[in-house]
Every structure is written in structure tokens, then in C-alpha cells.
Short mmCIF file of N, CA and C in Angstrom, two decimals:
data_model
loop_
_atom_site.label_atom_id
_atom_site.label_comp_id
_atom_site.label_asym_id
_atom_site.label_seq_id
_atom_site.Cartn_x
_atom_site.Cartn_y
_atom_site.Cartn_z
N UNK A 1 83.02 29.78 -181.51
CA UNK A 1 81.74 29.18 -182.45
C UNK A 1 82.20 28.75 -184.03
N UNK A 2 82.50 29.22 -184.63
CA UNK A 2 83.53 29.08 -186.16
C UNK A 2 84.37 27.87 -186.50
N UNK A 3 84.79 28.39 -185.34
CA UNK A 3 86.11 27.23 -184.88
C UNK A 3 85.26 25.91 -184.54
N UNK A 4 84.25 25.66 -183.65
CA UNK A 4 83.83 24.67 -183.39
C UNK A 4 83.09 24.08 -184.26
N UNK A 5 82.11 24.85 -185.22
CA UNK A 5 81.54 24.54 -186.71
C UNK A 5 82.29 23.95 -187.31
N UNK A 6 83.28 24.50 -187.61
CA UNK A 6 84.49 24.02 -188.61
C UNK A 6 85.09 22.17 -188.28
N UNK A 7 85.59 22.44 -186.89
CA UNK A 7 85.84 20.96 -186.26
C UNK A 7 85.12 20.09 -186.71
N UNK A 8 83.81 20.07 -185.98
CA UNK A 8 82.63 19.75 -186.59
C UNK A 8 82.26 18.89 -187.53
N UNK A 9 82.38 19.75 -188.77
CA UNK A 9 82.33 19.17 -189.79
C UNK A 9 83.72 18.36 -190.57
N UNK A 10 84.93 18.80 -189.81
CA UNK A 10 86.48 18.30 -190.57
C UNK A 10 86.18 16.80 -190.47
N UNK A 11 86.02 16.36 -188.94
CA UNK A 11 86.80 15.85 -188.06
C UNK A 11 85.51 14.45 -188.42
N UNK A 12 85.40 13.02 -188.97
CA UNK A 12 84.34 12.31 -189.22
C UNK A 12 84.13 12.10 -187.62
N UNK A 13 84.55 11.77 -186.88
CA UNK A 13 84.06 11.51 -185.60
C UNK A 13 83.43 12.84 -185.13
N UNK A 14 83.27 14.02 -185.13
CA UNK A 14 82.66 14.67 -184.06
C UNK A 14 81.43 15.21 -185.31
N UNK A 15 82.12 14.60 -185.93
CA UNK A 15 80.69 14.72 -187.60
C UNK A 15 79.67 13.79 -187.16
N UNK A 16 80.21 12.44 -187.23
CA UNK A 16 79.29 11.01 -186.79
C UNK A 16 78.53 11.84 -185.25
N UNK A 17 79.25 12.06 -184.28
CA UNK A 17 78.43 12.51 -183.13
C UNK A 17 77.23 13.71 -183.28
N UNK A 18 77.85 14.54 -184.36
CA UNK A 18 77.12 15.78 -184.45
C UNK A 18 75.72 14.94 -185.25
N UNK A 19 75.87 14.31 -185.38
CA UNK A 19 74.72 13.88 -186.23
C UNK A 19 74.01 13.19 -185.81
N UNK A 20 74.27 12.48 -184.43
CA UNK A 20 73.51 11.46 -183.86
C UNK A 20 73.14 11.86 -182.94
N UNK A 21 73.64 13.35 -182.17
CA UNK A 21 72.46 14.43 -181.25
C UNK A 21 71.70 15.23 -182.26
N UNK A 22 71.78 15.39 -183.06
CA UNK A 22 70.92 15.66 -183.81
C UNK A 22 69.73 14.88 -183.72
N UNK A 23 70.13 13.93 -184.29
CA UNK A 23 69.10 12.25 -184.42
C UNK A 23 68.38 12.32 -183.17
N UNK A 24 68.92 12.39 -182.60
CA UNK A 24 68.02 11.76 -180.57
C UNK A 24 67.69 13.56 -180.44
N UNK A 25 68.29 14.30 -180.63
CA UNK A 25 67.15 15.38 -180.32
C UNK A 25 65.90 15.30 -181.33
N UNK A 26 66.07 15.22 -182.61
CA UNK A 26 64.87 15.66 -183.49
C UNK A 26 63.88 14.37 -183.53
N UNK A 27 64.75 12.86 -183.26
CA UNK A 27 63.98 11.79 -183.19
C UNK A 27 64.04 11.63 -185.27
N UNK A 28 64.89 12.52 -186.20
CA UNK A 28 64.87 11.51 -187.22
C UNK A 28 66.45 11.08 -187.49
N UNK A 29 65.74 10.37 -188.42
CA UNK A 29 66.40 8.85 -189.26
C UNK A 29 67.93 9.45 -189.88
N UNK A 30 68.82 9.45 -189.63
CA UNK A 30 70.31 9.68 -190.62
C UNK A 30 70.55 8.83 -191.95
N UNK A 31 70.16 9.81 -193.15
CA UNK A 31 70.97 8.23 -194.32
C UNK A 31 72.03 7.88 -193.97
N UNK A 32 72.09 6.48 -194.33
CA UNK A 32 73.27 5.83 -194.30
C UNK A 32 73.50 5.35 -193.19
N UNK A 33 72.70 5.34 -192.32
CA UNK A 33 73.05 4.86 -190.86
C UNK A 33 72.87 3.29 -190.90
N UNK A 34 72.18 2.22 -191.43
CA UNK A 34 72.05 1.23 -192.21
C UNK A 34 71.79 0.63 -193.23
N UNK A 35 72.21 -0.46 -193.95
CA UNK A 35 72.62 -0.94 -194.71
C UNK A 35 71.44 -2.55 -195.29
N UNK A 36 71.28 -2.35 -196.53
CA UNK A 36 70.71 -3.78 -197.04
C UNK A 36 72.00 -4.53 -197.25
N UNK A 37 72.27 -6.17 -196.75
CA UNK A 37 72.80 -6.79 -197.40
C UNK A 37 71.79 -7.82 -198.19
N UNK A 38 72.30 -7.92 -199.59
CA UNK A 38 71.68 -8.92 -200.43
C UNK A 38 72.44 -10.52 -200.12
N UNK A 39 71.85 -11.24 -199.66
CA UNK A 39 72.31 -12.72 -198.96
C UNK A 39 72.25 -14.14 -200.41
N UNK A 40 73.28 -14.18 -200.89
CA UNK A 40 72.48 -15.30 -201.74
C UNK A 40 73.36 -16.62 -201.02
N UNK A 41 71.89 -17.36 -200.92
CA UNK A 41 72.11 -19.07 -199.81
C UNK A 41 72.33 -19.79 -200.84
N UNK A 42 72.42 -21.44 -200.95
CA UNK A 42 72.50 -22.14 -201.19
C UNK A 42 71.42 -22.65 -201.80
N UNK A 43 70.03 -23.02 -200.72
CA UNK A 43 69.40 -23.16 -200.56
C UNK A 43 68.23 -22.52 -199.42
N UNK A 44 66.80 -23.59 -199.67
CA UNK A 44 65.95 -22.30 -198.54
C UNK A 44 66.30 -22.56 -197.20
N UNK A 45 66.64 -23.96 -197.05
CA UNK A 45 66.82 -24.34 -195.23
C UNK A 45 68.47 -23.31 -195.00
N UNK A 46 69.23 -22.97 -195.75
CA UNK A 46 69.81 -21.92 -195.12
C UNK A 46 69.67 -20.54 -194.97
N UNK A 47 69.00 -20.24 -196.29
CA UNK A 47 67.94 -19.12 -196.27
C UNK A 47 67.20 -18.80 -194.28
N UNK A 48 66.46 -19.87 -194.33
CA UNK A 48 65.62 -19.66 -193.20
C UNK A 48 66.95 -19.62 -191.73
N UNK A 49 67.50 -20.48 -191.56
CA UNK A 49 68.84 -20.37 -190.61
C UNK A 49 69.15 -18.97 -190.53
N UNK A 50 69.52 -18.35 -191.71
CA UNK A 50 69.95 -16.86 -191.22
C UNK A 50 69.32 -16.23 -191.23
N UNK A 51 67.94 -16.38 -191.70
CA UNK A 51 66.40 -15.22 -191.56
C UNK A 51 65.84 -14.99 -190.34
N UNK A 52 66.46 -15.82 -189.43
CA UNK A 52 65.87 -15.87 -187.91
C UNK A 52 65.94 -14.44 -186.85
N UNK A 53 65.09 -14.53 -186.33
CA UNK A 53 65.24 -12.57 -185.98
C UNK A 53 64.53 -12.85 -184.30
N UNK A 54 65.00 -11.79 -183.70
CA UNK A 54 64.55 -11.74 -182.15
C UNK A 54 63.43 -10.42 -182.45
N UNK A 55 61.87 -10.78 -181.89
CA UNK A 55 61.05 -10.12 -181.74
C UNK A 55 60.65 -10.20 -179.98
N UNK A 56 60.26 -8.90 -179.62
CA UNK A 56 59.96 -9.28 -177.81
C UNK A 56 60.63 -9.80 -177.19
N UNK A 57 62.05 -9.87 -177.05
CA UNK A 57 63.11 -11.17 -176.60
C UNK A 57 62.69 -12.70 -176.94
N UNK A 58 62.25 -13.13 -177.61
CA UNK A 58 61.94 -14.18 -179.29
C UNK A 58 62.54 -14.53 -180.04
N UNK A 59 63.20 -15.44 -180.30
CA UNK A 59 63.57 -16.05 -180.87
C UNK A 59 62.43 -16.66 -182.17
N UNK A 60 62.25 -15.61 -183.30
CA UNK A 60 61.51 -16.10 -184.15
C UNK A 60 62.01 -16.75 -185.45
N UNK A 61 61.08 -17.29 -186.38
CA UNK A 61 61.30 -17.83 -187.43
C UNK A 61 60.22 -17.94 -188.62
N UNK A 62 60.19 -16.99 -189.49
CA UNK A 62 58.91 -16.91 -190.24
C UNK A 62 58.62 -17.01 -191.66
N UNK A 63 58.03 -17.50 -192.36
CA UNK A 63 58.44 -17.40 -193.74
C UNK A 63 57.89 -15.96 -194.43
N UNK A 64 58.58 -14.95 -195.55
CA UNK A 64 57.84 -14.08 -195.39
C UNK A 64 58.32 -13.62 -197.44
N UNK A 65 57.88 -13.01 -197.77
CA UNK A 65 57.29 -13.05 -199.20
C UNK A 65 58.41 -11.03 -199.08
N UNK A 66 59.61 -11.47 -200.06
CA UNK A 66 59.67 -10.09 -200.36
C UNK A 66 59.08 -9.10 -201.57
N UNK A 67 58.07 -8.14 -201.31
CA UNK A 67 57.32 -7.76 -202.58
C UNK A 67 58.28 -6.45 -203.26
N UNK A 68 58.49 -5.98 -204.34
CA UNK A 68 59.72 -5.34 -205.08
C UNK A 68 58.58 -4.13 -205.26
N UNK A 69 58.39 -2.84 -205.13
CA UNK A 69 57.57 -2.53 -205.56
C UNK A 69 58.32 -0.73 -206.32
N UNK A 70 58.44 -0.98 -207.31
CA UNK A 70 59.07 0.26 -208.34
C UNK A 70 57.53 1.82 -208.14
N UNK A 71 58.18 2.82 -208.17
CA UNK A 71 57.55 3.70 -207.77
C UNK A 71 58.31 4.97 -207.61
N UNK A 72 58.07 6.34 -207.59
CA UNK A 72 58.48 7.66 -207.62
C UNK A 72 58.66 7.86 -206.24
N UNK A 73 59.88 8.24 -206.33
CA UNK A 73 60.82 8.59 -204.80
C UNK A 73 59.62 9.43 -204.01
N UNK A 74 58.85 10.15 -204.48
CA UNK A 74 57.89 11.22 -204.08
C UNK A 74 56.89 10.12 -203.60
N UNK A 75 56.28 9.13 -204.35
CA UNK A 75 55.31 8.65 -203.74
C UNK A 75 55.77 8.01 -202.49
N UNK A 76 56.80 7.50 -201.57
CA UNK A 76 57.11 6.47 -201.25
C UNK A 76 56.18 6.80 -199.73
N UNK A 77 56.50 8.11 -199.02
CA UNK A 77 55.52 8.18 -197.83
C UNK A 77 53.92 7.68 -198.68
N UNK A 78 53.09 8.16 -199.13
CA UNK A 78 51.99 7.48 -199.72
C UNK A 78 51.84 6.31 -199.98
N UNK A 79 52.97 5.28 -200.42
CA UNK A 79 53.60 3.51 -200.15
C UNK A 79 53.30 3.56 -198.98
N UNK A 80 54.54 3.78 -198.29
CA UNK A 80 54.57 3.83 -196.33
C UNK A 80 53.16 3.50 -195.68
N UNK A 81 52.33 4.51 -196.10
CA UNK A 81 51.07 4.85 -195.35
C UNK A 81 50.23 3.45 -195.63
N UNK A 82 49.88 3.32 -196.99
CA UNK A 82 48.89 2.18 -197.42
C UNK A 82 49.22 1.04 -197.25
N UNK A 83 50.88 0.61 -197.08
CA UNK A 83 51.31 -0.40 -196.50
C UNK A 83 51.10 -0.79 -194.85
N UNK A 84 51.47 0.26 -194.29
CA UNK A 84 50.91 -0.03 -192.55
C UNK A 84 49.72 -0.21 -192.39
N UNK A 85 48.59 0.54 -193.75
CA UNK A 85 47.11 0.58 -193.26
C UNK A 85 47.03 -1.35 -193.31
N UNK A 86 47.37 -1.78 -194.27
CA UNK A 86 47.06 -3.10 -194.31
C UNK A 86 47.80 -4.30 -194.05
N UNK A 87 49.20 -4.01 -193.60
CA UNK A 87 50.12 -5.08 -193.06
C UNK A 87 49.82 -5.62 -191.60
N UNK A 88 49.80 -7.05 -191.90
CA UNK A 88 49.34 -7.52 -190.31
C UNK A 88 50.43 -7.62 -189.33
N UNK A 89 51.84 -7.14 -189.82
CA UNK A 89 52.84 -6.58 -188.67
C UNK A 89 52.56 -5.57 -188.09
N UNK A 90 53.44 -5.38 -186.61
CA UNK A 90 53.01 -4.23 -186.10
C UNK A 90 54.00 -2.89 -186.39
N UNK A 91 55.25 -3.67 -186.90
CA UNK A 91 56.41 -2.53 -187.81
C UNK A 91 56.26 -3.52 -188.77
N UNK A 92 55.74 -3.30 -190.37
CA UNK A 92 55.88 -3.74 -191.77
C UNK A 92 57.42 -3.03 -191.89
N UNK A 93 58.57 -3.99 -192.31
CA UNK A 93 59.42 -3.79 -193.32
C UNK A 93 59.46 -3.01 -194.25
N UNK A 94 59.33 -1.52 -194.39
CA UNK A 94 59.22 -1.06 -195.16
C UNK A 94 60.94 -0.03 -195.91
N UNK A 95 61.37 -0.31 -196.71
CA UNK A 95 62.53 0.52 -197.34
C UNK A 95 62.80 0.63 -198.12
N UNK A 96 62.92 2.20 -198.48
CA UNK A 96 62.89 2.70 -199.68
C UNK A 96 64.54 2.82 -200.45
N UNK A 97 65.01 2.51 -201.06
CA UNK A 97 66.33 2.43 -202.11
C UNK A 97 65.79 3.59 -203.64
N UNK A 98 66.83 4.44 -203.95
CA UNK A 98 67.15 5.57 -204.97
C UNK A 98 67.18 4.06 -206.07
N UNK A 99 66.49 4.80 -207.02
CA UNK A 99 67.29 3.77 -208.56
C UNK A 99 68.31 4.99 -208.64
N UNK A 100 69.43 4.45 -209.04
CA UNK A 100 70.80 5.43 -209.53
C UNK A 100 70.86 5.15 -211.24
N UNK A 101 71.06 3.79 -211.71
CA UNK A 101 71.44 3.36 -212.86
C UNK A 101 70.14 2.10 -213.18
N UNK A 102 69.97 1.92 -214.38
CA UNK A 102 68.78 0.90 -215.02
C UNK A 102 68.93 0.99 -216.48
N UNK A 103 68.23 0.16 -217.09
CA UNK A 103 68.23 -0.11 -218.28
C UNK A 103 67.10 1.15 -218.71
N UNK A 104 67.38 1.77 -219.68
CA UNK A 104 67.22 2.83 -220.34
C UNK A 104 65.75 2.64 -220.78
N UNK A 105 65.71 1.76 -221.12
CA UNK A 105 64.08 1.51 -221.71
C UNK A 105 63.19 1.37 -220.40
N UNK A 106 63.61 0.73 -219.63
CA UNK A 106 62.71 0.53 -218.20
C UNK A 106 62.20 1.37 -217.89
N UNK A 107 63.46 2.58 -217.19
CA UNK A 107 63.50 4.06 -216.75
C UNK A 107 61.85 4.98 -217.58
N UNK A 108 62.75 4.85 -218.74
CA UNK A 108 61.89 5.50 -219.42
C UNK A 108 59.88 5.07 -219.70
N UNK A 109 60.08 3.67 -219.36
CA UNK A 109 58.82 2.62 -219.19
C UNK A 109 57.89 3.46 -217.75
N UNK A 110 58.79 3.51 -217.03
CA UNK A 110 58.60 4.05 -215.70
C UNK A 110 58.19 5.34 -215.45
N UNK A 111 58.69 6.34 -216.72
CA UNK A 111 58.68 7.33 -216.41
C UNK A 111 57.46 8.31 -216.85
N UNK A 112 57.23 7.22 -218.09
CA UNK A 112 55.79 7.53 -218.60
C UNK A 112 54.75 6.65 -218.22
N UNK A 113 54.61 5.85 -217.45
CA UNK A 113 53.59 5.10 -216.54
C UNK A 113 53.53 5.60 -215.51
N UNK A 114 54.46 5.77 -214.34
CA UNK A 114 54.03 6.34 -213.26
C UNK A 114 53.47 7.79 -213.31
N UNK A 115 52.30 8.22 -212.57
CA UNK A 115 52.08 9.86 -212.60
C UNK A 115 53.15 10.29 -211.42
N UNK A 116 52.79 11.66 -212.33
CA UNK A 116 54.50 12.67 -210.99
C UNK A 116 52.71 12.85 -209.82
N UNK A 117 51.94 13.09 -209.69
CA UNK A 117 51.04 13.58 -208.40
C UNK A 117 49.55 12.59 -208.27
#
């Protein structure tokens, strides 16, 4: 048992398989499985071409506006619930990215302005 556990922890391939199995069994998301790609486009036409997506088997093209909300990590669940309750999409895109670094004055302002609970 200990050897099997050690192999899973040491081998990236086995570790990946173990994490996928855990995710499949528990229904939980494995952090780092997906990424956000920020893409710079020359113009709106090119951005629209890139932004097409498949939904229920059909190619879709729609105009979307990105809303950026800065809040405490502890409030992401509450924010997600609120957005899902009022958003017209069946599955709205809500993704959380932790802030690692930034303008110290802005981060201090956030610390003072956003309530803890």
C-alpha cells in the first residue's frame, strides 16, 4: 500500500490518473485542469471570428461583455450564487482567479473596502 501511494505521488502520470479518478468519483473539480487565455485581437471582426463556440451541437456567435468583479476569495461562492440567480444563460461563465500581486495601494483599498463577512 505504501509503495503504491508513493508511486502515485512521485509519478506525474500516475498522479494525474489518480486525480482524474478522484474527480470522477467525487464530482469535484481539480484546480489547474483548465486555463484562461487572454487573446489580443487587431479588431472586433477578428475577435468575433475567434469567439464562436458550440452550444448543444450548434455553432453560436454572440456578443458578450466581460464583467470583472474584484472581491474576497471567501465571497466567490456567494457572488456565483447571485450571478446564477439573475443571469439569462443556463450555464453562465463564472471563473475565479486569485490575486497574487498588484498595486499595493489598490490592494490596501480593497482590504479596507470589502467586508470580511
